[in-house]
PDB file of C-alpha atoms in Angstrom:
ATOM      1  CA  MET F   1      16.958  14.273   6.568  1.00  0.00           C
ATOM      2  CA  THR F   2      14.642  12.592   4.058  1.00  0.00           C
ATOM      3  CA  ARG F   3      10.870  12.557   4.263  1.00  0.00           C
ATOM      4  CA  ALA F   4       9.442   9.157   5.085  1.00  0.00           C
ATOM      5  CA  THR F   5       6.165   7.310   5.585  1.00  0.00           C
ATOM      6  CA  ARG F   6       5.455   4.601   8.148  1.00  0.00           C
ATOM      7  CA  GLU F   7       5.064   1.081   6.731  1.00  0.00           C
ATOM      8  CA  GLY F   8       4.745  -1.625   9.319  1.00  0.00           C
ATOM      9  CA  SER F   9       7.290  -0.925  12.032  1.00  0.00           C
ATOM     10  CA  ARG F  10       9.829   0.812   9.783  1.00  0.00           C
ATOM     11  CA  LEU F  11       9.915   4.055   7.861  1.00  0.00           C
ATOM     12  CA  ALA F  12       9.954   3.869   4.065  1.00  0.00           C
ATOM     13  CA  PRO F  13      11.263   6.802   1.994  1.00  0.00           C
ATOM     14  CA  ARG F  14       8.566   8.874   0.317  1.00  0.00           C
ATOM     15  CA  PRO F  15       8.382   8.729  -3.468  1.00  0.00           C
ATOM     16  CA  THR F  16       9.169  11.642  -5.739  1.00  0.00           C
ATOM     17  CA  LEU F  17       6.433  13.353  -7.727  1.00  0.00           C
ATOM     18  CA  LEU F  18       7.863  11.978 -10.977  1.00  0.00           C
ATOM     19  CA  GLY F  19       8.041   8.493  -9.458  1.00  0.00           C
ATOM     20  CA  THR F  20       4.426   8.703  -8.325  1.00  0.00           C
ATOM     21  CA  LEU F  21       3.339   9.774 -11.806  1.00  0.00           C
ATOM     22  CA  ARG F  22       5.394   7.015 -13.442  1.00  0.00           C
ATOM     23  CA  ASN F  23       3.827   4.437 -11.108  1.00  0.00           C
ATOM     24  CA  ARG F  24       0.301   5.712 -11.723  1.00  0.00           C
ATOM     25  CA  ILE F  25       0.741   5.408 -15.485  1.00  0.00           C
ATOM     26  CA  LEU F  26       2.561   2.058 -15.657  1.00  0.00           C
ATOM     27  CA  ALA F  27       1.451   0.012 -12.650  1.00  0.00           C
ATOM     28  CA  PRO F  28      -1.579  -2.250 -12.882  1.00  0.00           C
ATOM     29  CA  ASP F  29      -4.493  -1.527 -10.582  1.00  0.00           C
ATOM     30  CA  PRO F  30      -4.226  -3.610  -7.374  1.00  0.00           C
ATOM     31  CA  ARG F  31      -7.806  -4.788  -7.926  1.00  0.00           C
ATOM     32  CA  GLU F  32      -6.479  -6.735 -10.919  1.00  0.00           C
ATOM     33  CA  VAL F  33      -4.935  -9.374  -8.638  1.00  0.00           C
ATOM     34  CA  THR F  34      -8.225 -10.649  -7.228  1.00  0.00           C
ATOM     35  CA  PHE F  35      -9.708 -13.944  -8.333  1.00  0.00           C
ATOM     36  CA  GLU F  36     -13.036 -12.238  -8.929  1.00  0.00           C
ATOM     37  CA  LYS F  37     -11.575  -9.616 -11.282  1.00  0.00           C
ATOM     38  CA  ARG F  38      -9.501 -12.180 -13.206  1.00  0.00           C
ATOM     39  CA  GLY F  39     -12.412 -14.570 -13.570  1.00  0.00           C
ATOM     40  CA  PHE F  40     -10.560 -17.466 -11.923  1.00  0.00           C
ATOM     41  CA  GLN F  41     -12.372 -20.076  -9.898  1.00  0.00           C
ATOM     42  CA  ALA F  42     -11.647 -18.984  -6.344  1.00  0.00           C
ATOM     43  CA  PRO F  43     -10.407 -21.650  -3.924  1.00  0.00           C
ATOM     44  CA  GLY F  44     -11.705 -19.521  -1.051  1.00  0.00           C
ATOM     45  CA  GLY F  45     -10.433 -19.023   2.451  1.00  0.00           C
ATOM     46  CA  GLU F  46      -6.834 -18.714   3.471  1.00  0.00           C
ATOM     47  CA  GLN F  47      -5.462 -20.146   0.222  1.00  0.00           C
ATOM     48  CA  GLN F  48      -7.181 -17.470  -1.857  1.00  0.00           C
ATOM     49  CA  ALA F  49      -6.155 -14.692   0.528  1.00  0.00           C
ATOM     50  CA  ASN F  50      -2.544 -15.872   0.386  1.00  0.00           C
ATOM     51  CA  LEU F  51      -2.461 -16.016  -3.423  1.00  0.00           C
ATOM     52  CA  GLU F  52      -4.039 -12.576  -3.726  1.00  0.00           C
ATOM     53  CA  MET F  53      -1.510 -11.212  -1.204  1.00  0.00           C
ATOM     54  CA  VAL F  54       1.307 -12.509  -3.413  1.00  0.00           C
ATOM     55  CA  GLY F  55      -0.057 -10.411  -6.274  1.00  0.00           C
ATOM     56  CA  LEU F  56      -0.476  -7.366  -4.063  1.00  0.00           C
ATOM     57  CA  MET F  57       3.085  -7.628  -2.752  1.00  0.00           C
ATOM     58  CA  PHE F  58       4.395  -7.999  -6.303  1.00  0.00           C
ATOM     59  CA  LEU F  59       2.593  -4.769  -7.202  1.00  0.00           C
ATOM     60  CA  LYS F  60       3.837  -3.056  -4.053  1.00  0.00           C
ATOM     61  CA  GLY F  61       7.392  -3.959  -5.058  1.00  0.00           C
ATOM     62  CA  PHE F  62       6.668  -2.721  -8.575  1.00  0.00           C
ATOM     63  CA  GLY F  63       5.548   0.558  -7.050  1.00  0.00           C
ATOM     64  CA  TYR F  64       8.709   0.835  -4.973  1.00  0.00           C
ATOM     65  CA  GLY F  65      10.778   0.279  -8.101  1.00  0.00           C
ATOM     66  CA  MET F  66       8.848   2.908 -10.032  1.00  0.00           C
ATOM     67  CA  THR F  67       8.843   5.534  -7.299  1.00  0.00           C
ATOM     68  CA  GLY F  68      12.201   4.876  -5.649  1.00  0.00           C
ATOM     69  CA  ARG F  69      14.820   7.589  -5.304  1.00  0.00           C
ATOM     70  CA  GLY F  70      17.800   5.244  -5.455  1.00  0.00           C
ATOM     71  CA  THR F  71      18.855   1.717  -4.668  1.00  0.00           C
ATOM     72  CA  THR F  72      19.259   2.380  -0.949  1.00  0.00           C
ATOM     73  CA  GLY F  73      15.788   3.915  -0.642  1.00  0.00           C
ATOM     74  CA  ILE F  74      14.224   1.154  -2.706  1.00  0.00           C
ATOM     75  CA  GLU F  75      15.897  -1.526  -0.604  1.00  0.00           C
ATOM     76  CA  GLU F  76      14.747   0.161   2.604  1.00  0.00           C
ATOM     77  CA  SER F  77      11.189   0.144   1.280  1.00  0.00           C
ATOM     78  CA  LEU F  78      11.353  -3.509   0.250  1.00  0.00           C
ATOM     79  CA  GLU F  79      12.650  -4.493   3.671  1.00  0.00           C
ATOM     80  CA  THR F  80       9.388  -3.220   5.224  1.00  0.00           C
ATOM     81  CA  ILE F  81       7.510  -6.072   3.499  1.00  0.00           C
ATOM     82  CA  GLU F  82       6.640  -9.112   5.599  1.00  0.00           C
ATOM     83  CA  PRO F  83       9.417 -11.691   5.047  1.00  0.00           C
ATOM     84  CA  ALA F  84       7.029 -14.354   3.698  1.00  0.00           C
ATOM     85  CA  PHE F  85       6.105 -12.053   0.786  1.00  0.00           C
ATOM     86  CA  ARG F  86       9.305 -10.048   0.390  1.00  0.00           C
ATOM     87  CA  GLY F  87      10.611 -12.143  -2.511  1.00  0.00           C
ATOM     88  CA  PHE F  88       7.506 -11.336  -4.544  1.00  0.00           C
ATOM     89  CA  ALA F  89       8.000  -7.649  -3.823  1.00  0.00           C
ATOM     90  CA  TYR F  90      11.607  -7.902  -5.012  1.00  0.00           C
ATOM     91  CA  GLU F  91      10.376  -9.547  -8.232  1.00  0.00           C
ATOM     92  CA  GLY F  92       7.927  -6.697  -8.819  1.00  0.00           C
ATOM     93  CA  CYS F  93      10.636  -4.170  -8.118  1.00  0.00           C
ATOM     94  CA  SER F  94      12.974  -5.907 -10.583  1.00  0.00           C
ATOM     95  CA  MET F  95      10.336  -5.645 -13.276  1.00  0.00           C
ATOM     96  CA  ALA F  96       9.792  -1.945 -12.551  1.00  0.00           C
ATOM     97  CA  LEU F  97      13.492  -1.208 -12.672  1.00  0.00           C
ATOM     98  CA  ALA F  98      13.773  -3.009 -16.009  1.00  0.00           C
ATOM     99  CA  VAL F  99      10.904  -0.876 -17.361  1.00  0.00           C
ATOM    100  CA  ARG F 100      12.570   2.278 -16.022  1.00  0.00           C
ATOM    101  CA  ASP F 101      15.859   1.305 -17.650  1.00  0.00           C
TER     102      ASP F 101
END
C-alpha cells in the first residue's frame, strides 16, 4: 500500500524525498503568479482570482511532475485538480517531465 495525502475528495500519492528536493530547487515560488508580484495592472475581482488560479494550478502540475513516482501516480495526482483548471496542471506537469528528462 502506498502512502498518500488527501487532496480534495481523492487521495494523491505522496512525493519521494528526491522529488520534493527536485521540486524545491526547480519550481518557481507560487507567489510569483500574483499580479502584485509580477507588476501587472490587476483587473480585480473574480477575473484576477481566476487568472491567478490558472498560474497556481500550472505550478501544482509542475510540482506533481517533479515529485511524481511514476506515470500512474502523477496521473492520479493530476486528476484531483478541479476540472476547470486540470488542463493547466497537465501543462505544468508536461514542462516538469521535460525538465526531468
